[in-house]
mmCIF file of C-alpha atoms in Angstrom:
data_model
loop_
_atom_site.group_PDB
_atom_site.id
_atom_site.type_symbol
_atom_site.label_atom_id
_atom_site.label_comp_id
_atom_site.label_asym_id
_atom_site.label_seq_id
_atom_site.Cartn_x
_atom_site.Cartn_y
_atom_site.Cartn_z
ATOM 1 C CA MET A 1 16.949 -3.371 -25.957
ATOM 2 C CA SER A 2 14.101 -4.685 -23.493
ATOM 3 C CA PRO A 3 12.392 -2.634 -20.911
ATOM 4 C CA LEU A 4 14.179 -4.545 -17.963
ATOM 5 C CA SER A 5 17.780 -3.820 -19.272
ATOM 6 C CA LYS A 6 16.873 -0.114 -19.105
ATOM 7 C CA LEU A 7 16.141 -0.232 -15.460
ATOM 8 C CA ALA A 8 18.105 2.486 -13.559
ATOM 9 C CA LEU A 9 19.500 1.182 -9.961
ATOM 10 C CA PRO A 10 21.560 2.977 -7.458
ATOM 11 C CA PRO A 11 25.005 1.517 -7.337
ATOM 12 C CA LYS A 12 24.150 -0.001 -3.870
ATOM 13 C CA LEU A 13 21.355 -1.946 -5.497
ATOM 14 C CA GLU A 14 23.430 -3.283 -8.577
ATOM 15 C CA PRO A 15 24.306 -6.578 -6.682
ATOM 16 C CA TYR A 16 20.469 -7.342 -6.481
ATOM 17 C CA ARG A 17 19.531 -6.305 -9.962
ATOM 18 C CA LYS A 18 18.582 -9.968 -11.104
ATOM 19 C CA GLU A 19 16.270 -10.541 -8.198
ATOM 20 C CA ILE A 20 14.845 -6.976 -8.544
ATOM 21 C CA GLU A 21 14.170 -7.289 -12.137
ATOM 22 C CA LYS A 22 12.140 -10.644 -11.770
ATOM 23 C CA THR A 23 9.699 -8.313 -10.109
ATOM 24 C CA CYS A 24 9.358 -5.888 -13.021
ATOM 25 C CA LYS A 25 5.984 -5.285 -14.695
ATOM 26 C CA PRO A 26 5.219 -3.034 -17.552
ATOM 27 C CA TYR A 27 3.170 -0.027 -16.856
ATOM 28 C CA ILE A 28 1.840 3.144 -18.718
ATOM 29 C CA HIS A 29 3.734 6.290 -17.537
ATOM 30 C CA ILE A 30 1.438 9.342 -17.801
ATOM 31 C CA HIS A 31 3.169 12.621 -18.690
ATOM 32 C CA THR A 32 1.319 15.762 -18.109
ATOM 33 C CA VAL A 33 1.512 18.542 -21.050
ATOM 34 C CA MET A 34 0.248 21.936 -21.291
ATOM 35 C CA ASN A 35 -1.468 21.639 -24.577
ATOM 36 C CA GLY A 36 -4.902 22.711 -24.367
ATOM 37 C CA PRO A 37 -6.829 19.336 -24.892
ATOM 38 C CA LYS A 38 -10.065 19.036 -26.686
ATOM 39 C CA LEU A 39 -13.155 17.707 -24.954
ATOM 40 C CA TYR A 40 -12.710 14.168 -26.121
ATOM 41 C CA GLU A 41 -8.985 13.879 -25.570
ATOM 42 C CA SER A 42 -7.165 12.576 -22.490
ATOM 43 C CA LYS A 43 -6.447 15.074 -19.535
ATOM 44 C CA PHE A 44 -6.425 15.822 -15.939
ATOM 45 C CA GLY A 45 -9.046 18.522 -14.792
ATOM 46 C CA GLY A 46 -11.015 20.837 -17.292
ATOM 47 C CA ASN A 47 -14.490 20.141 -18.659
ATOM 48 C CA PRO A 48 -15.480 16.513 -19.215
ATOM 49 C CA TYR A 49 -16.471 14.586 -22.367
ATOM 50 C CA LEU A 50 -20.084 14.657 -22.154
ATOM 51 C CA PRO A 51 -22.469 13.480 -24.925
ATOM 52 C CA LEU A 52 -25.601 15.487 -25.298
ATOM 53 C CA GLU A 53 -27.678 12.614 -24.196
ATOM 54 C CA ALA A 54 -25.708 11.803 -21.123
ATOM 55 C CA ASN A 55 -26.337 13.427 -17.653
ATOM 56 C CA HIS A 56 -23.219 15.053 -15.589
ATOM 57 C CA PRO A 57 -22.436 13.070 -12.440
ATOM 58 C CA LEU A 58 -24.072 14.545 -9.342
ATOM 59 C CA ASP A 59 -22.804 13.975 -5.768
ATOM 60 C CA SER A 60 -24.872 12.999 -2.706
ATOM 61 C CA GLN A 61 -26.346 16.850 -2.471
ATOM 62 C CA GLY A 62 -27.309 16.992 -6.144
ATOM 63 C CA LYS A 63 -24.486 19.045 -7.052
ATOM 64 C CA PRO A 64 -22.456 18.421 -10.373
ATOM 65 C CA MET A 65 -19.042 16.766 -9.612
ATOM 66 C CA LEU A 66 -15.774 17.790 -10.989
ATOM 67 C CA LEU A 67 -13.535 15.958 -13.520
ATOM 68 C CA MET A 68 -10.263 14.651 -12.051
ATOM 69 C CA ALA A 69 -9.245 12.822 -15.126
ATOM 70 C CA GLN A 70 -10.457 11.211 -18.277
ATOM 71 C CA ILE A 71 -8.624 8.770 -20.449
ATOM 72 C CA ASN A 72 -9.436 8.222 -24.071
ATOM 73 C CA PHE A 73 -8.026 4.581 -24.763
ATOM 74 C CA SER A 74 -7.473 5.197 -28.369
ATOM 75 C CA GLU A 75 -4.549 7.454 -27.238
ATOM 76 C CA VAL A 76 -3.128 4.935 -24.849
ATOM 77 C CA PRO A 77 -0.754 2.189 -25.875
ATOM 78 C CA SER A 78 -2.067 -1.217 -25.777
ATOM 79 C CA TYR A 79 -1.946 -2.846 -22.338
ATOM 80 C CA GLU A 80 -3.213 -6.085 -20.944
ATOM 81 C CA ASN A 81 -6.780 -5.951 -19.229
ATOM 82 C CA MET A 82 -7.215 -2.375 -20.597
ATOM 83 C CA PRO A 83 -9.630 -1.608 -23.418
ATOM 84 C CA ILE A 84 -8.330 -0.477 -26.688
ATOM 85 C CA GLN A 85 -11.122 2.138 -27.117
ATOM 86 C CA GLY A 86 -13.482 4.244 -25.022
ATOM 87 C CA MET A 87 -13.411 7.076 -22.454
ATOM 88 C CA LEU A 88 -12.673 6.577 -18.724
ATOM 89 C CA GLN A 89 -13.478 9.367 -16.502
ATOM 90 C CA PHE A 90 -13.080 9.924 -12.703
ATOM 91 C CA PHE A 91 -14.929 12.583 -10.882
ATOM 92 C CA ILE A 92 -15.092 13.955 -7.442
ATOM 93 C CA CYS A 93 -17.409 16.309 -5.452
ATOM 94 C CA GLY A 94 -16.712 20.004 -4.839
ATOM 95 C CA GLY A 95 -15.050 21.345 -1.450
ATOM 96 C CA ASP A 96 -18.410 22.491 -0.447
ATOM 97 C CA ASN A 97 -20.127 19.042 -0.336
ATOM 98 C CA GLU A 98 -20.804 18.509 3.614
ATOM 99 C CA ASN A 99 -20.130 14.836 3.460
ATOM 100 C CA ALA A 100 -16.802 14.347 1.722
ATOM 101 C CA GLY A 101 -15.770 17.778 0.299
ATOM 102 C CA ASP A 102 -12.455 17.632 2.488
ATOM 103 C CA MET A 103 -11.651 14.171 1.598
ATOM 104 C CA TYR A 104 -12.071 14.199 -2.161
ATOM 105 C CA GLY A 105 -15.067 12.292 -2.148
ATOM 106 C CA LEU A 106 -14.203 9.527 0.075
ATOM 107 C CA ASP A 107 -16.629 8.010 2.518
ATOM 108 C CA PHE A 108 -14.744 6.133 5.239
ATOM 109 C CA ASP A 109 -17.698 4.391 6.546
ATOM 110 C CA HIS A 110 -19.073 3.261 3.193
ATOM 111 C CA PRO A 111 -15.982 3.070 0.882
ATOM 112 C CA THR A 112 -17.791 1.284 -1.743
ATOM 113 C CA SER A 113 -20.329 4.007 -2.363
ATOM 114 C CA GLN A 114 -20.029 6.267 -5.192
ATOM 115 C CA LYS A 115 -21.944 8.949 -3.515
ATOM 116 C CA ASP A 116 -19.470 11.812 -3.800
ATOM 117 C CA PHE A 117 -17.164 10.345 -6.440
ATOM 118 C CA ARG A 118 -18.032 8.551 -9.693
ATOM 119 C CA VAL A 119 -16.143 6.457 -12.331
ATOM 120 C CA VAL A 120 -17.846 6.617 -15.803
ATOM 121 C CA PHE A 121 -16.967 4.727 -18.962
ATOM 122 C CA TYR A 122 -18.252 5.287 -22.544
ATOM 123 C CA GLU A 123 -17.394 2.458 -24.843
ATOM 124 C CA ASN A 124 -17.708 4.607 -27.963
ATOM 125 C CA VAL A 125 -16.321 8.004 -28.394
ATOM 126 C CA THR A 126 -17.305 10.789 -30.784
ATOM 127 C CA THR A 127 -14.970 13.616 -31.999
ATOM 128 C CA ASP A 128 -18.052 15.687 -33.310
ATOM 129 C CA GLU A 129 -18.279 18.460 -30.890
ATOM 130 C CA ASN A 130 -21.743 19.286 -32.119
ATOM 131 C CA LYS A 131 -22.943 16.217 -30.332
ATOM 132 C CA LEU A 132 -21.117 17.106 -26.844
ATOM 133 C CA THR A 133 -22.025 19.366 -24.224
ATOM 134 C CA THR A 134 -19.844 22.487 -24.398
ATOM 135 C CA ASP A 135 -21.616 25.014 -22.166
ATOM 136 C CA PHE A 136 -20.546 24.287 -18.546
ATOM 137 C CA THR A 137 -21.554 27.510 -16.904
ATOM 138 C CA TYR A 138 -23.457 25.302 -14.384
ATOM 139 C CA LEU A 139 -20.120 24.240 -12.819
ATOM 140 C CA GLU A 140 -19.049 27.886 -12.162
ATOM 141 C CA ASP A 141 -20.713 27.827 -8.543
ATOM 142 C CA ILE A 142 -19.116 24.453 -7.613
ATOM 143 C CA ASP A 143 -16.369 25.060 -4.738
ATOM 144 C CA ARG A 144 -12.932 24.301 -6.141
ATOM 145 C CA GLY A 145 -11.105 25.480 -3.191
ATOM 146 C CA MET A 146 -10.100 21.973 -2.307
ATOM 147 C CA PHE A 147 -9.882 20.812 -5.775
ATOM 148 C CA PRO A 148 -6.343 19.246 -6.349
ATOM 149 C CA ILE A 149 -6.132 20.006 -10.056
ATOM 150 C CA PRO A 150 -6.334 23.734 -10.619
ATOM 151 C CA GLN A 151 -5.852 23.714 -14.324
ATOM 152 C CA GLU A 152 -6.434 21.558 -17.307
ATOM 153 C CA VAL A 153 -3.524 19.511 -18.536
ATOM 154 C CA GLY A 154 -3.189 17.230 -21.376
ATOM 155 C CA LEU A 155 -1.875 13.700 -21.162
ATOM 156 C CA GLN A 156 0.811 11.431 -23.116
ATOM 157 C CA PHE A 157 1.471 7.944 -22.438
ATOM 158 C CA GLU A 158 4.476 5.690 -22.702
ATOM 159 C CA ILE A 159 4.972 2.148 -21.891
ATOM 160 C CA LYS A 160 7.751 1.623 -19.382
ATOM 161 C CA SER A 161 8.840 -1.017 -16.817
ATOM 162 C CA GLU A 162 9.039 -1.010 -13.264
ATOM 163 C CA PRO A 163 9.899 -3.061 -10.043
ATOM 164 C CA VAL A 164 7.701 -3.892 -7.334
ATOM 165 C CA SER A 165 6.819 -0.735 -4.994
ATOM 166 C CA PRO A 166 8.048 -1.116 -1.622
ATOM 167 C CA THR A 167 4.503 0.147 -0.346
ATOM 168 C CA ASP A 168 2.618 -2.606 -2.429
ATOM 169 C CA TYR A 169 1.573 -5.618 -0.317
ATOM 170 C CA ARG A 170 3.480 -8.084 -2.731
ATOM 171 C CA TYR A 171 6.822 -6.405 -1.784
ATOM 172 C CA ASN A 172 6.623 -8.319 1.477
ATOM 173 C CA ASP A 173 6.739 -11.727 -0.554
ATOM 174 C CA ILE A 174 9.103 -10.735 -3.349
ATOM 175 C CA GLU A 175 11.627 -8.781 -1.501
ATOM 176 C CA SER A 176 11.484 -10.291 2.194
ATOM 177 C CA GLY A 177 14.987 -11.204 3.141
ATOM 178 C CA LEU A 178 16.597 -10.061 -0.053
ATOM 179 C CA PHE A 179 18.748 -7.166 1.289
ATOM 180 C CA ASP A 180 21.888 -7.853 3.432
ATOM 181 C CA ASP A 181 21.206 -4.785 5.508
ATOM 182 C CA GLU A 182 18.697 -2.004 6.406
ATOM 183 C CA GLU A 183 20.672 0.852 4.831
ATOM 184 C CA THR A 184 20.530 -1.242 1.501
ATOM 185 C CA GLU A 185 16.710 -1.548 1.783
ATOM 186 C CA GLU A 186 16.419 2.006 2.674
ATOM 187 C CA ILE A 187 17.981 3.032 -0.556
ATOM 188 C CA TYR A 188 15.240 0.676 -2.483
ATOM 189 C CA TRP A 189 12.341 2.483 -0.395
ATOM 190 C CA ASP A 190 13.860 5.982 -1.356
ATOM 191 C CA GLU A 191 14.748 5.310 -4.832
ATOM 192 C CA LEU A 192 12.142 2.931 -6.287
ATOM 193 C CA THR A 193 8.796 4.226 -4.814
ATOM 194 C CA GLY A 194 6.754 4.025 -8.110
ATOM 195 C CA GLU A 195 5.253 7.571 -7.052
ATOM 196 C CA TYR A 196 4.401 8.956 -10.439
ATOM 197 C CA HIS A 197 1.178 9.184 -12.727
ATOM 198 C CA LYS A 198 0.566 5.909 -14.029
ATOM 199 C CA MET A 199 -1.594 3.124 -15.207
ATOM 200 C CA GLY A 200 -0.807 -0.529 -14.539
ATOM 201 C CA GLY A 201 2.239 -1.736 -12.654
ATOM 202 C CA TYR A 202 2.426 -1.555 -8.810
ATOM 203 C CA ALA A 203 0.617 1.004 -6.585
ATOM 204 C CA PHE A 204 2.352 3.501 -4.417
ATOM 205 C CA PHE A 205 0.791 4.226 -0.765
ATOM 206 C CA THR A 206 1.456 7.174 1.182
ATOM 207 C CA GLN A 207 1.241 5.011 4.379
ATOM 208 C CA SER A 208 0.373 1.210 3.867
ATOM 209 C CA ASP A 209 -1.368 -0.837 1.314
ATOM 210 C CA PRO A 210 -4.793 -2.178 2.706
ATOM 211 C CA ARG A 211 -4.588 -5.386 0.875
ATOM 212 C CA ASP A 212 -1.725 -6.250 3.254
ATOM 213 C CA TYR A 213 -4.360 -6.686 6.045
ATOM 214 C CA ASP A 214 -7.609 -7.145 3.832
ATOM 215 C CA GLU A 215 -7.174 -10.134 1.604
ATOM 216 C CA ALA A 216 -10.678 -9.329 0.241
ATOM 217 C CA LEU A 217 -9.228 -6.478 -1.689
ATOM 218 C CA ARG A 218 -6.429 -8.429 -3.255
ATOM 219 C CA ALA A 219 -9.031 -9.288 -6.205
ATOM 220 C CA TYR A 220 -8.445 -5.566 -7.274
ATOM 221 C CA ASN A 221 -4.939 -6.007 -8.473
ATOM 222 C CA ILE A 222 -4.896 -4.053 -11.732
ATOM 223 C CA LEU A 223 -3.697 -0.377 -11.173
ATOM 224 C CA LEU A 224 -6.170 1.397 -13.317
ATOM 225 C CA LEU A 225 -4.962 5.013 -12.434
ATOM 226 C CA GLN A 226 -2.617 6.655 -9.918
ATOM 227 C CA PHE A 227 -2.057 10.337 -9.462
ATOM 228 C CA ALA A 228 0.998 11.649 -7.972
ATOM 229 C CA MET A 229 2.158 15.161 -6.781
ATOM 230 C CA ASP A 230 3.184 17.150 -9.895
ATOM 231 C CA ASP A 231 4.774 20.461 -9.396
ATOM 232 C CA GLU A 232 4.814 21.505 -13.118
ATOM 233 C CA ALA A 233 1.068 20.914 -13.383
ATOM 234 C CA ASP A 234 0.522 22.134 -9.779
ATOM 235 C CA ILE A 235 -1.281 18.931 -8.750
ATOM 236 C CA MET A 236 -1.540 18.249 -5.080
ATOM 237 C CA PHE A 237 -3.654 15.936 -2.974
ATOM 238 C CA GLY A 238 -3.913 17.351 0.499
ATOM 239 C CA ASP A 239 -0.591 16.703 2.284
ATOM 240 C CA ALA A 240 1.124 14.864 -0.762
ATOM 241 C CA GLY A 241 -1.601 12.175 -0.972
ATOM 242 C CA VAL A 242 -1.891 9.621 -3.708
ATOM 243 C CA PRO A 243 -5.190 8.792 -5.190
ATOM 244 C CA ILE A 244 -5.206 5.115 -6.509
ATOM 245 C CA PHE A 245 -7.911 3.467 -8.456
ATOM 246 C CA SER A 246 -7.480 -0.409 -8.863
ATOM 247 C CA LEU A 247 -9.294 -2.713 -11.289
ATOM 248 C CA LYS A 248 -10.589 -6.002 -10.445
ATOM 249 C CA LYS A 249 -8.950 -8.595 -12.550
ATOM 250 C CA LYS A 250 -10.526 -9.211 -15.919
ATOM 251 C CA THR A 251 -13.404 -7.021 -15.443
ATOM 252 C CA PHE A 252 -14.075 -3.513 -16.333
ATOM 253 C CA ALA A 253 -17.075 -2.757 -14.211
ATOM 254 C CA THR A 254 -15.639 -2.544 -10.673
ATOM 255 C CA VAL A 255 -12.679 -0.593 -9.262
ATOM 256 C CA THR A 256 -11.311 0.165 -5.764
ATOM 257 C CA LEU A 257 -10.339 3.647 -4.683
ATOM 258 C CA GLU A 258 -7.600 4.867 -2.585
ATOM 259 C CA MET A 259 -7.938 8.426 -1.960
ATOM 260 C CA PHE A 260 -5.391 10.229 0.006
ATOM 261 C CA TYR A 261 -4.746 8.028 3.038
ATOM 262 C CA THR A 262 -7.103 5.275 2.824
ATOM 263 C CA THR A 263 -8.767 2.739 0.310
ATOM 264 C CA GLY A 264 -12.260 1.995 -0.707
ATOM 265 C CA THR A 265 -14.256 0.407 -3.497
ATOM 266 C CA ALA A 266 -16.396 1.724 -6.351
ATOM 267 C CA VAL A 267 -18.744 0.404 -8.868
ATOM 268 C CA LYS A 268 -18.631 1.753 -12.519
ATOM 269 C CA LYS A 269 -21.616 3.739 -13.271
ATOM 270 C CA THR A 270 -22.659 4.425 -17.051
ATOM 271 C CA PRO A 271 -24.585 7.476 -17.770
ATOM 272 C CA SER A 272 -28.482 7.024 -17.966
#
């Protein structure tokens, strides 16, 4: 059975199934699991994969940043525009950062600058912990009061399919005029949000998609990673914010960042 045939729709949306399924894209659904991941495994929070020869990412005040997530692509199902191996990491500054500590590393005035957040990619990953940093006592003084991921959780990945999110800028072109009344469209907005941890597919925005009014950002159309509120893992970004990292098509060097209620861009940095 194809992923499209498994799309669950509320009864009110069944008459529109054919048109809705035309918008479906595969995506990688991310499940959080309490399994004590190793340093080289995928996870949210905790200590990072850090080869002995690599430097821990520092924020604009010279303080070590905290790991939001790391994705070991050898654990991820094959997906278009994603590597088949390597480690992708996302860091943000601690809450005591005077510039962006209360905004999870986001700089509204300079959204392309990775001063207080960092995206790092290692092409090769070792599982030999003798070659990895294991002493992270230097992180003990970093303020975690604002950190949205209070505990380390492992990740599992599953390919699924989803229709266009109503907050993705492409919704306006795809679904405009489809529904017969506002009540039916409201059901779509309530039931098919796309608000969950994932890679690929369509992004969910807490307010509006900046690509709706900034066409230059439409080049960043591959959803690299999206977080969501997670009660079981106790993950919460501010007032139910949704951090989103989007990848520029056919590159793995540039990403755009939507943290909390806004969007910015970021350039990949490899450790020196």
